[in-house]
PDB file of N, CA and C in Angstrom:
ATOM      1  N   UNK A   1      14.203  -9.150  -2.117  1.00 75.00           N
ATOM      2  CA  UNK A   1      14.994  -7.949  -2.227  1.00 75.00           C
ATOM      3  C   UNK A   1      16.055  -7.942  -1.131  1.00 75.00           C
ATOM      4  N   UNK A   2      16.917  -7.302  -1.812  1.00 86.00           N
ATOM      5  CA  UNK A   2      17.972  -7.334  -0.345  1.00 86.00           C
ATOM      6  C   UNK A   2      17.687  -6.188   0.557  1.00 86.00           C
ATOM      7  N   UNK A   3      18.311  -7.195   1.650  1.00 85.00           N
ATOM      8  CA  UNK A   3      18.289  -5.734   2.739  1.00 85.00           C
ATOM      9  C   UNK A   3      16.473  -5.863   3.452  1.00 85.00           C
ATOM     10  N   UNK A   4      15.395  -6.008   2.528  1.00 87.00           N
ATOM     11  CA  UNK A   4      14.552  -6.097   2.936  1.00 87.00           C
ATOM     12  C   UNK A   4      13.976  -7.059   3.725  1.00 87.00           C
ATOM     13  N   UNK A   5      13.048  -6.778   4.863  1.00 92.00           N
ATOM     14  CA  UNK A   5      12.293  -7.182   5.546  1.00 92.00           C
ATOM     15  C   UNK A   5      11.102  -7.308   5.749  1.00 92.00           C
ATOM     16  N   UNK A   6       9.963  -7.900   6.399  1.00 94.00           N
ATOM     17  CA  UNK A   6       8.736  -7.614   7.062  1.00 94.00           C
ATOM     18  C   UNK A   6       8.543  -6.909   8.142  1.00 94.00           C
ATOM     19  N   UNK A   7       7.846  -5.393   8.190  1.00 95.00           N
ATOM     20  CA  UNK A   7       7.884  -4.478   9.234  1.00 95.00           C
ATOM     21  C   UNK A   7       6.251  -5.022   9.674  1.00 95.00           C
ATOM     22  N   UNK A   8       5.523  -5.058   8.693  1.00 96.00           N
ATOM     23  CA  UNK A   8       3.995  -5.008   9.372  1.00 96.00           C
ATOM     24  C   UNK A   8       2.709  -5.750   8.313  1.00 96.00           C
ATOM     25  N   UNK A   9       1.931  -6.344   8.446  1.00 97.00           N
ATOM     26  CA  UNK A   9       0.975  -6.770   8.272  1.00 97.00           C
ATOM     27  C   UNK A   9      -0.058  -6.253   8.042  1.00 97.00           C
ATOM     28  N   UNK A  10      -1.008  -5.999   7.491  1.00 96.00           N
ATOM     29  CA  UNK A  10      -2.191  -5.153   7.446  1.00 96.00           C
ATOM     30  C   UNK A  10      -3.786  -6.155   6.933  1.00 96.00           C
ATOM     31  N   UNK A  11      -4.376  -6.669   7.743  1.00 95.00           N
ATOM     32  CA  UNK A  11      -5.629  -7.427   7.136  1.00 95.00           C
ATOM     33  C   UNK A  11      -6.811  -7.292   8.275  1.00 95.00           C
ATOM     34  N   UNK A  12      -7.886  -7.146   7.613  1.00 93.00           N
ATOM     35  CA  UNK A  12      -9.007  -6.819   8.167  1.00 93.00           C
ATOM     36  C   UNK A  12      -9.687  -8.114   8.733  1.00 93.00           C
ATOM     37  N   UNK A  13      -9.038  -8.837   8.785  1.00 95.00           N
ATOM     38  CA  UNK A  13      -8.860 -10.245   9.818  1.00 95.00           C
ATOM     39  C   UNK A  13      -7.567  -9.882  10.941  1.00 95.00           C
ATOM     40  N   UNK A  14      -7.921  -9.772  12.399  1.00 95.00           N
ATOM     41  CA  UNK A  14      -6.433  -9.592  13.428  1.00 95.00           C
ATOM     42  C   UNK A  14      -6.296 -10.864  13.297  1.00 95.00           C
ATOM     43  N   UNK A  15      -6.907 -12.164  13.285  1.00 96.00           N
ATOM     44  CA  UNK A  15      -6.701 -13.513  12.842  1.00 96.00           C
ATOM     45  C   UNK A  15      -5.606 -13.883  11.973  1.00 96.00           C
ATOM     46  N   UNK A  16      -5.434 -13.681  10.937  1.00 96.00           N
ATOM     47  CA  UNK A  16      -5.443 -13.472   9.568  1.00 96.00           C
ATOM     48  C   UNK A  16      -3.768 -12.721   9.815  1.00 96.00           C
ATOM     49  N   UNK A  17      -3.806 -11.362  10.077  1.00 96.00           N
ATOM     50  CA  UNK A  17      -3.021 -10.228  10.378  1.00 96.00           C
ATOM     51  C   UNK A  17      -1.369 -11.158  10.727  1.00 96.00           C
ATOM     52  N   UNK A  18      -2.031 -11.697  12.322  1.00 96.00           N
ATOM     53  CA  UNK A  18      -1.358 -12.404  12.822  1.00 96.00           C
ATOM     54  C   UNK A  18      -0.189 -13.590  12.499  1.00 96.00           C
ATOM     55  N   UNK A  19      -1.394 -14.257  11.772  1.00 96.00           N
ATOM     56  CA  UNK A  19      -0.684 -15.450  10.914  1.00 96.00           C
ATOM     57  C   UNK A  19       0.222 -15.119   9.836  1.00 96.00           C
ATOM     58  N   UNK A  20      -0.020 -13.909   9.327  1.00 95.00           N
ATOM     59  CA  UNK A  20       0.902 -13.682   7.780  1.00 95.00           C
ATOM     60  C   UNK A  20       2.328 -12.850   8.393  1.00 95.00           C
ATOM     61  N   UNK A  21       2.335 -12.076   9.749  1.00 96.00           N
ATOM     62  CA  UNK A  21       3.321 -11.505  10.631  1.00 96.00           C
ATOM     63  C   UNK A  21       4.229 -12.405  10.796  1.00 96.00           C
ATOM     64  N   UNK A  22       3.742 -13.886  11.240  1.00 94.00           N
ATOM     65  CA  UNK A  22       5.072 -14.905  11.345  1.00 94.00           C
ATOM     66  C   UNK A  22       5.578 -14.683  13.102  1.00 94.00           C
ATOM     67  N   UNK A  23       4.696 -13.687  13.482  1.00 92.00           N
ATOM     68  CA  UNK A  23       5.406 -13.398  14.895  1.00 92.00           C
ATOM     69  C   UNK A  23       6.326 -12.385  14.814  1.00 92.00           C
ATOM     70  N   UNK A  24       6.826 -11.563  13.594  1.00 92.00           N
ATOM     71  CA  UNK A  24       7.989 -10.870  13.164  1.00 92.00           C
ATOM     72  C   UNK A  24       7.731  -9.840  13.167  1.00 92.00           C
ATOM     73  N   UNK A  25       6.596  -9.188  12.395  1.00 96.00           N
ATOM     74  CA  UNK A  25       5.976  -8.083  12.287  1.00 96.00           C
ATOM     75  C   UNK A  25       4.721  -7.903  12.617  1.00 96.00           C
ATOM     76  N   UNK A  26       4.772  -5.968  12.939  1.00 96.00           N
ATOM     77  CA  UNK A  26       3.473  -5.087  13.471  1.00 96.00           C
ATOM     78  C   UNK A  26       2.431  -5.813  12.698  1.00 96.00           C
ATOM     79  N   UNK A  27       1.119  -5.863  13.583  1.00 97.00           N
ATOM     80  CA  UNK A  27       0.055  -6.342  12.883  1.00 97.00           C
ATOM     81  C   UNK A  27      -1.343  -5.234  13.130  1.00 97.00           C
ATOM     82  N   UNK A  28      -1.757  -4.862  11.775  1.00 96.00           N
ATOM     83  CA  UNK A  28      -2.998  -4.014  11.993  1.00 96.00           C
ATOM     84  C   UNK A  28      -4.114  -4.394  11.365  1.00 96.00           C
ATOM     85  N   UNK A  29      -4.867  -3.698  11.653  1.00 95.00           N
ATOM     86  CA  UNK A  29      -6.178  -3.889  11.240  1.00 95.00           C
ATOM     87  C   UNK A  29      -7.033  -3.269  10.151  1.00 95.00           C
ATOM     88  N   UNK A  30      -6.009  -1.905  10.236  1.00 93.00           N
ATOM     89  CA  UNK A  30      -6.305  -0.355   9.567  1.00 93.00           C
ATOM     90  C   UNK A  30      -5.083   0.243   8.748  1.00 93.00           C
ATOM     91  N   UNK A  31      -5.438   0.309   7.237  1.00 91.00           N
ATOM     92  CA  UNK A  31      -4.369   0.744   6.508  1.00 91.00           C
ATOM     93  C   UNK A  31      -3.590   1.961   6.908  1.00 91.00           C
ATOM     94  N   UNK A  32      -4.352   2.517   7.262  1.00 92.00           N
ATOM     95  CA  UNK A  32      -3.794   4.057   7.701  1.00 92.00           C
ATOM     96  C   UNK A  32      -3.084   4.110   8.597  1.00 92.00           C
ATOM     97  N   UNK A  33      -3.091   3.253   9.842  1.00 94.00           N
ATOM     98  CA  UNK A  33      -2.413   2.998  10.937  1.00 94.00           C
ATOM     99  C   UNK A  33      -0.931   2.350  10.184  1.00 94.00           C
ATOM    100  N   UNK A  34      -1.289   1.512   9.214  1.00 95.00           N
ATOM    101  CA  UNK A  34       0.012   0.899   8.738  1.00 95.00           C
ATOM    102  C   UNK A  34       1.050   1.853   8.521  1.00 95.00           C
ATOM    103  N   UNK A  35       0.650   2.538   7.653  1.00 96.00           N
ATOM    104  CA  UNK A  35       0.831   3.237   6.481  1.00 96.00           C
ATOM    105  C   UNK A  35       1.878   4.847   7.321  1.00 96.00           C
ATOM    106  N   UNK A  36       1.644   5.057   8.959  1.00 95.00           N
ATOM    107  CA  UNK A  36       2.282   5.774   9.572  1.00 95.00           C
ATOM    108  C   UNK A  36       3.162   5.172  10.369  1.00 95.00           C
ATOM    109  N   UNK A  37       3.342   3.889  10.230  1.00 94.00           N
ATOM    110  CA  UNK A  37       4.556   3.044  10.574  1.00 94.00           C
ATOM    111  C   UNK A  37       5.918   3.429  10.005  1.00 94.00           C
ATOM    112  N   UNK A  38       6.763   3.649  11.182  1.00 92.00           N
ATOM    113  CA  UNK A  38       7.898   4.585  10.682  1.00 92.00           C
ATOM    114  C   UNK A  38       8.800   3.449  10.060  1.00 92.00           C
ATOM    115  N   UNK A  39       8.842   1.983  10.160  1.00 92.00           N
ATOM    116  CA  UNK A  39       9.132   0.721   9.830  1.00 92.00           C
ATOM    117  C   UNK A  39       8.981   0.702   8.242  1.00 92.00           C
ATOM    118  N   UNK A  40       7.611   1.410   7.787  1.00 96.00           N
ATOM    119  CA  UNK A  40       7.216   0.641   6.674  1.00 96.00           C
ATOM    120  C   UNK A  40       7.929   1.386   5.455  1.00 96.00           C
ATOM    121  N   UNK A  41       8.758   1.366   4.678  1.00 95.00           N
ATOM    122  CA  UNK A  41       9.165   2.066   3.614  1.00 95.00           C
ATOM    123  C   UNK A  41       8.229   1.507   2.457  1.00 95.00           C
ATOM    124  N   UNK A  42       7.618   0.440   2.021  1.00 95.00           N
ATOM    125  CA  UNK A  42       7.271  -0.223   0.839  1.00 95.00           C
ATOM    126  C   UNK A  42       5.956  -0.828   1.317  1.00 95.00           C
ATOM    127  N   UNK A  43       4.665  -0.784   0.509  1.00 96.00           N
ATOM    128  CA  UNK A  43       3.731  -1.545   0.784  1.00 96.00           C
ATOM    129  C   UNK A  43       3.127  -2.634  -0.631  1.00 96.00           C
ATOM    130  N   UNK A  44       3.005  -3.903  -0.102  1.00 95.00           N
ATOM    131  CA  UNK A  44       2.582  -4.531  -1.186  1.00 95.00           C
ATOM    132  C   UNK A  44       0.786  -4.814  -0.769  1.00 95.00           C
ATOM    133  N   UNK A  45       0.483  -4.147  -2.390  1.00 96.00           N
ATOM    134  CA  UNK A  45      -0.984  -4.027  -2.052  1.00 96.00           C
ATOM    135  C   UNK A  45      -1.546  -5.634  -2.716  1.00 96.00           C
ATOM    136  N   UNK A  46      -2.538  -6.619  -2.014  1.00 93.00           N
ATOM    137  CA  UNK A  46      -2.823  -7.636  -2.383  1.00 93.00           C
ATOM    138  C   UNK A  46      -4.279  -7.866  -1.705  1.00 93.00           C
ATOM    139  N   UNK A  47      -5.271  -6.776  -2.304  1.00 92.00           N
ATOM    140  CA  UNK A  47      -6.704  -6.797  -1.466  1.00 92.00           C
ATOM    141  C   UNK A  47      -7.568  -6.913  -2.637  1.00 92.00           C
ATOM    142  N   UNK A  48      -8.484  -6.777  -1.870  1.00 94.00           N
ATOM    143  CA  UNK A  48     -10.227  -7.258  -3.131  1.00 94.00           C
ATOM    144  C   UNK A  48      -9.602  -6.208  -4.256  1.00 94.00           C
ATOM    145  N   UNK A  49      -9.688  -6.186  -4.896  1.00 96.00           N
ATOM    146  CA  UNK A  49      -9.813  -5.446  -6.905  1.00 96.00           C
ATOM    147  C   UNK A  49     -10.147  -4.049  -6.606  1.00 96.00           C
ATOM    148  N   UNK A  50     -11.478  -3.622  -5.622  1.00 96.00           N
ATOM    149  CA  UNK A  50     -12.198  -2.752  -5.119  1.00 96.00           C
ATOM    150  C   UNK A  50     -11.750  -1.654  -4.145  1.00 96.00           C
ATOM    151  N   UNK A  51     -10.701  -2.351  -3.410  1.00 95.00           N
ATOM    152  CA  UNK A  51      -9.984  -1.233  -2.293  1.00 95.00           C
ATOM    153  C   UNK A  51      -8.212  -1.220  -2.937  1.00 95.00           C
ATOM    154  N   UNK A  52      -7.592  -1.961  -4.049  1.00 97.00           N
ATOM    155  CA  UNK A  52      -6.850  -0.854  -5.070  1.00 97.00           C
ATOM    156  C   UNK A  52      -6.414   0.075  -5.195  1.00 97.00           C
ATOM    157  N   UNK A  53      -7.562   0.971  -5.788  1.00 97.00           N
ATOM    158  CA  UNK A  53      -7.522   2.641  -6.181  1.00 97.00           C
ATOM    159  C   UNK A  53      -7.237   3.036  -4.654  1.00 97.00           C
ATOM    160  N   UNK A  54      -8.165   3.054  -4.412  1.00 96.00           N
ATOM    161  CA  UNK A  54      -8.010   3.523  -2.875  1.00 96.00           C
ATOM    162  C   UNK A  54      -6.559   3.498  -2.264  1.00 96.00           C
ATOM    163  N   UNK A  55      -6.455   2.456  -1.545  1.00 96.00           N
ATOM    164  CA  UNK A  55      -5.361   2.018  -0.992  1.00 96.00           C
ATOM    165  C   UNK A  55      -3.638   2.620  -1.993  1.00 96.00           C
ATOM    166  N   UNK A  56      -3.783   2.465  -2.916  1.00 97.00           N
ATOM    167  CA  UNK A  56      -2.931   3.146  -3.697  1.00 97.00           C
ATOM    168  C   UNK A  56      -2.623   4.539  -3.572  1.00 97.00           C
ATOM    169  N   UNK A  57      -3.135   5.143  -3.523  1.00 97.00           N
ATOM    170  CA  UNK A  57      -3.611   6.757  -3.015  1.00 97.00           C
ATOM    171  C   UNK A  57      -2.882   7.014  -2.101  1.00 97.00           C
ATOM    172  N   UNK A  58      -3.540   6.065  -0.619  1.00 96.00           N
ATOM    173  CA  UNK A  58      -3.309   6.382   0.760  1.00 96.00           C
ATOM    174  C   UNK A  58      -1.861   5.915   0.624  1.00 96.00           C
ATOM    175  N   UNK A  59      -1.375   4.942  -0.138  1.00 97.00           N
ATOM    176  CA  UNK A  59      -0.076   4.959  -0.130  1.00 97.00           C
ATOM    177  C   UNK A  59       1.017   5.949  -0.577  1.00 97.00           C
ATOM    178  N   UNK A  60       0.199   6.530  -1.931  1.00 96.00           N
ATOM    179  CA  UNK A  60       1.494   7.390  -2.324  1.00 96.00           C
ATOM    180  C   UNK A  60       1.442   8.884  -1.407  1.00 96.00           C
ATOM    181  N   UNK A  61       0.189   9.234  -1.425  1.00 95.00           N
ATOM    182  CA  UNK A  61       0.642  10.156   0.142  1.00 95.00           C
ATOM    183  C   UNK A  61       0.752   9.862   0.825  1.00 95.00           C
ATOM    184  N   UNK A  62       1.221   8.905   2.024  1.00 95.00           N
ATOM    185  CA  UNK A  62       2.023   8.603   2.576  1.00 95.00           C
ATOM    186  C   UNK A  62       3.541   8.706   2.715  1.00 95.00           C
ATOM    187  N   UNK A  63       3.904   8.849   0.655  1.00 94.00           N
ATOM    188  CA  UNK A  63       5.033   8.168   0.381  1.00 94.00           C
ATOM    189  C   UNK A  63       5.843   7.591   0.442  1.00 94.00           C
ATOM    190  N   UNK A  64       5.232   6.239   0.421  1.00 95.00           N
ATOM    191  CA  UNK A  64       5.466   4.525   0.310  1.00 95.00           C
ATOM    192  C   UNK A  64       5.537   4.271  -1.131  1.00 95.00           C
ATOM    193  N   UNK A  65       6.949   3.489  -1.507  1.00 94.00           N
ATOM    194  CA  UNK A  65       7.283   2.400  -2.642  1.00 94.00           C
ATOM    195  C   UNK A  65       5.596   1.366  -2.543  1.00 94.00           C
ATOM    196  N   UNK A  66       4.999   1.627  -3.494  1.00 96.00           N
ATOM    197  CA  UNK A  66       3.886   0.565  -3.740  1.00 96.00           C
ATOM    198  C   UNK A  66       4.313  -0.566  -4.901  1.00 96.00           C
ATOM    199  N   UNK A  67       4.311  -1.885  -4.482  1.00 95.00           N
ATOM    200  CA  UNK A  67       3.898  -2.577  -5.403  1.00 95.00           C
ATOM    201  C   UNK A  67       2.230  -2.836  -5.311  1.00 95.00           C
ATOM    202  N   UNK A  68       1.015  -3.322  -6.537  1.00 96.00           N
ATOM    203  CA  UNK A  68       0.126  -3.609  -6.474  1.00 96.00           C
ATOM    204  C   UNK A  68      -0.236  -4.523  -7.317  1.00 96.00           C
ATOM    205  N   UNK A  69      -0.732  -5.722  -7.092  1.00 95.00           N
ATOM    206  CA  UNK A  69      -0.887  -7.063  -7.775  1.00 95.00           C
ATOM    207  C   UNK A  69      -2.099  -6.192  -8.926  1.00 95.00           C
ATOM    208  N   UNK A  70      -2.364  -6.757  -9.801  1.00 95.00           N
ATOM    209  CA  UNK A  70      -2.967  -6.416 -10.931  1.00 95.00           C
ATOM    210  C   UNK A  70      -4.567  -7.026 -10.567  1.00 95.00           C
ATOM    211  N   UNK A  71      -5.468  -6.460 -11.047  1.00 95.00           N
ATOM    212  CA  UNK A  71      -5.896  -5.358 -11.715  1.00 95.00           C
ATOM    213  C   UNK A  71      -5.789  -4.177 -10.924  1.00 95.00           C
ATOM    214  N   UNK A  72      -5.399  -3.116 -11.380  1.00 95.00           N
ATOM    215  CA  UNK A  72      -5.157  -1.479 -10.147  1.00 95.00           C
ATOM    216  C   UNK A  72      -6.269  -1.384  -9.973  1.00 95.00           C
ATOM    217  N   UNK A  73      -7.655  -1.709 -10.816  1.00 96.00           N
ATOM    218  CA  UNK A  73      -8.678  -0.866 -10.571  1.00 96.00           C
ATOM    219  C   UNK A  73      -9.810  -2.202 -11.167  1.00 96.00           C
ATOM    220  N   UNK A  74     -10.856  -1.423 -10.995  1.00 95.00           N
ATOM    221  CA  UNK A  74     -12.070  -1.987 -11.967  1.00 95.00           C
ATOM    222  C   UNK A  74     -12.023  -1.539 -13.078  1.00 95.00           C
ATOM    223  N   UNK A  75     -11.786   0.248 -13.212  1.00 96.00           N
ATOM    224  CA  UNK A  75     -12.234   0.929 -14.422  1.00 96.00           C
ATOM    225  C   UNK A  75     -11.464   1.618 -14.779  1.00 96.00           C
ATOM    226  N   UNK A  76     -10.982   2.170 -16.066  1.00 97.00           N
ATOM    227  CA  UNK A  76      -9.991   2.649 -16.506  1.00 97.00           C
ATOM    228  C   UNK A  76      -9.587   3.913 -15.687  1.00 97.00           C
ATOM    229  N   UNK A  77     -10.850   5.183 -15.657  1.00 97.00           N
ATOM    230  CA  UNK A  77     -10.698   5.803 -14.976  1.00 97.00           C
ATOM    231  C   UNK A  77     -10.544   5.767 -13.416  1.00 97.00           C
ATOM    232  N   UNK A  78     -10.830   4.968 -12.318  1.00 97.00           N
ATOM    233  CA  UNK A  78     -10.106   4.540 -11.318  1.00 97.00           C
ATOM    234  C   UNK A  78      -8.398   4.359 -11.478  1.00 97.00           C
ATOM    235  N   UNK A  79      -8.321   3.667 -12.085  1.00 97.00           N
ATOM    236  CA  UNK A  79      -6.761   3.378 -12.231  1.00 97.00           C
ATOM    237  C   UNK A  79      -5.923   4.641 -12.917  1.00 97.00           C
ATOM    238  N   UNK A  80      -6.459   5.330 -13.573  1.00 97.00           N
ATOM    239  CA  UNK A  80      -6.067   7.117 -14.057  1.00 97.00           C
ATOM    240  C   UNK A  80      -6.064   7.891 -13.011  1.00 97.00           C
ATOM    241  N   UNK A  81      -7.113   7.843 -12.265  1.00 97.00           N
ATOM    242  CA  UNK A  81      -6.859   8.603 -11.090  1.00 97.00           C
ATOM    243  C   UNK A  81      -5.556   8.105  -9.744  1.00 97.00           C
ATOM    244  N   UNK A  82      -5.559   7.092  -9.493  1.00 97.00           N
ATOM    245  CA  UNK A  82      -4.528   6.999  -8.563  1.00 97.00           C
ATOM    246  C   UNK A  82      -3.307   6.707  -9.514  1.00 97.00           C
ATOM    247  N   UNK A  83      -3.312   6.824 -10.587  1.00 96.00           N
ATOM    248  CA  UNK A  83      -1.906   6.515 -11.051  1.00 96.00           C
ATOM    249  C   UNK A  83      -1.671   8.042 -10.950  1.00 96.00           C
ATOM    250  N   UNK A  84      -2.336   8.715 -11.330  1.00 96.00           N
ATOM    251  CA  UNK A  84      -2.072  10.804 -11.142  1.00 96.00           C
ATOM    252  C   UNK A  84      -1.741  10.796  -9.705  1.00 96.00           C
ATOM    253  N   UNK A  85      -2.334   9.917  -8.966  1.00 96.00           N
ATOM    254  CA  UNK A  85      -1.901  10.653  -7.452  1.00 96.00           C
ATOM    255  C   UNK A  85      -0.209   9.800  -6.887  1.00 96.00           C
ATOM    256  N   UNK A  86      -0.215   9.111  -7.809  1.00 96.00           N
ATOM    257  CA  UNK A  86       1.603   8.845  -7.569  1.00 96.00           C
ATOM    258  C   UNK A  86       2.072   9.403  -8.574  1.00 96.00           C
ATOM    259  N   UNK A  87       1.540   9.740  -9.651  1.00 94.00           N
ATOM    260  CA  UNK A  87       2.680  10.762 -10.510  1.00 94.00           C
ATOM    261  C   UNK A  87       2.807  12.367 -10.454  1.00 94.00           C
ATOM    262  N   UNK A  88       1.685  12.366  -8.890  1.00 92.00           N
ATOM    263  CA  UNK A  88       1.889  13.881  -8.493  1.00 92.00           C
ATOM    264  C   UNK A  88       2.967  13.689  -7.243  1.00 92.00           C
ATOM    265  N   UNK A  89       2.792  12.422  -6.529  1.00 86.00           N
ATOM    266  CA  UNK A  89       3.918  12.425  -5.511  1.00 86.00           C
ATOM    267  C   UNK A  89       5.183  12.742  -5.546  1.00 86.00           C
ATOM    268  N   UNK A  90       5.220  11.694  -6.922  1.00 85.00           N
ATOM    269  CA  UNK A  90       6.749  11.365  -7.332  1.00 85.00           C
ATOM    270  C   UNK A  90       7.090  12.960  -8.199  1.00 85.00           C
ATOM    271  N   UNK A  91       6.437  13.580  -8.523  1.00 85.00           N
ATOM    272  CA  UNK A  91       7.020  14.800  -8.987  1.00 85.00           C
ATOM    273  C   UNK A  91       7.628  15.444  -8.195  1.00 85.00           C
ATOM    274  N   UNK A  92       6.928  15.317  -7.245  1.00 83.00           N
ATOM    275  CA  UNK A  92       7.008  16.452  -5.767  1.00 83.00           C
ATOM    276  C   UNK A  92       8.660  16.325  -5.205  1.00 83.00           C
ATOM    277  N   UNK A  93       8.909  14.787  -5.567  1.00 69.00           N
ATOM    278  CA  UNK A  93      10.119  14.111  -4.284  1.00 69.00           C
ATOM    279  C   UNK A  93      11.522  14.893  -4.819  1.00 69.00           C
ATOM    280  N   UNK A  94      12.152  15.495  -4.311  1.00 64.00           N
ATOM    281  CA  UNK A  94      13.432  16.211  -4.890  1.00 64.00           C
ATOM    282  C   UNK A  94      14.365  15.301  -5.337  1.00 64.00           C
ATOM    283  N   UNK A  95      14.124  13.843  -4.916  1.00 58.00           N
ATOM    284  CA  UNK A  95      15.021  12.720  -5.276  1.00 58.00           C
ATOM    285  C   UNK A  95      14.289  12.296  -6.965  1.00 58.00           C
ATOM    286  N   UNK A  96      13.167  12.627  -7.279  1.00 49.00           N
ATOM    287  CA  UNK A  96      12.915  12.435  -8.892  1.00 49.00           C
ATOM    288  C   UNK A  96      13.407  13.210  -9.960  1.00 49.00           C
ATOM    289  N   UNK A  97      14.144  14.436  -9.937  1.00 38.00           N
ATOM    290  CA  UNK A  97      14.447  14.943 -10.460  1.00 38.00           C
ATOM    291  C   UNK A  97      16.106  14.716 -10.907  1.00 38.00           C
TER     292      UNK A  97
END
C-alpha cells in the first residue's frame, strides 16, 4: 500500500515480536497495548483461528482498519458476532455516512 508502513509488531513470542519488527517497529507482547499505539492505524490479524473473533473486536473498538487472514472464526456464530461489532463501529464513524 502506499504511503504505508510498519508501526508495530504484536506476538506472544518477544523473540518472535522482534524478528518480524526488522528493527523498524514497536514490538509487543499484548494486543491491547498494540492496539493503543497512536502509530497503528491498520492491524493485520494473522493468529491461531481461535483468537480471530476476539482480536477482531478489540480491533474495531479500538477503531483500527482490520485486515484478517481467513477463517474469522471457528463457528458461524463467532464470526456474526464480531462482524456486528465492526458493523456497529463503522456505523458510528461520521466518515461512513
Amino acid at each position: 500500500l502506499d504511503g504505508a508502513h510498519l508501526a508495530a509488531v504484536m506476538d506472544a513470542s518477544p523473540e518472535a515480536a522482534q524478528r518480524a519488527a526488522f528493527g523498524r517497529a514497536a514490538v509487543f507482547v499484548d494486543a491491547g497495548e498494540l492496539l493503543e499505539h497512536p502509530g497503528v492505524d491498520a492491524v493485520l490479524i494473522a493468529s491461531p483461528t481461535t483468537l480471530h473473533a476476539e482480536q477482531i473486536k478489540q480491533a474495531a473498538r479500538a477503531g483500527k482498519a482490520i485486515f484478517c487472514e481467513k477463517p474469522v472464526a471457528i463457528n458461524l456464530k463467532e464470526t456474526r458476532d464480531a462482524l456486528a461489532v465492526v458493523s456497529d463501529f463503522v456505523a458510528q464513524e461520521p466518515s461512513a455516512h
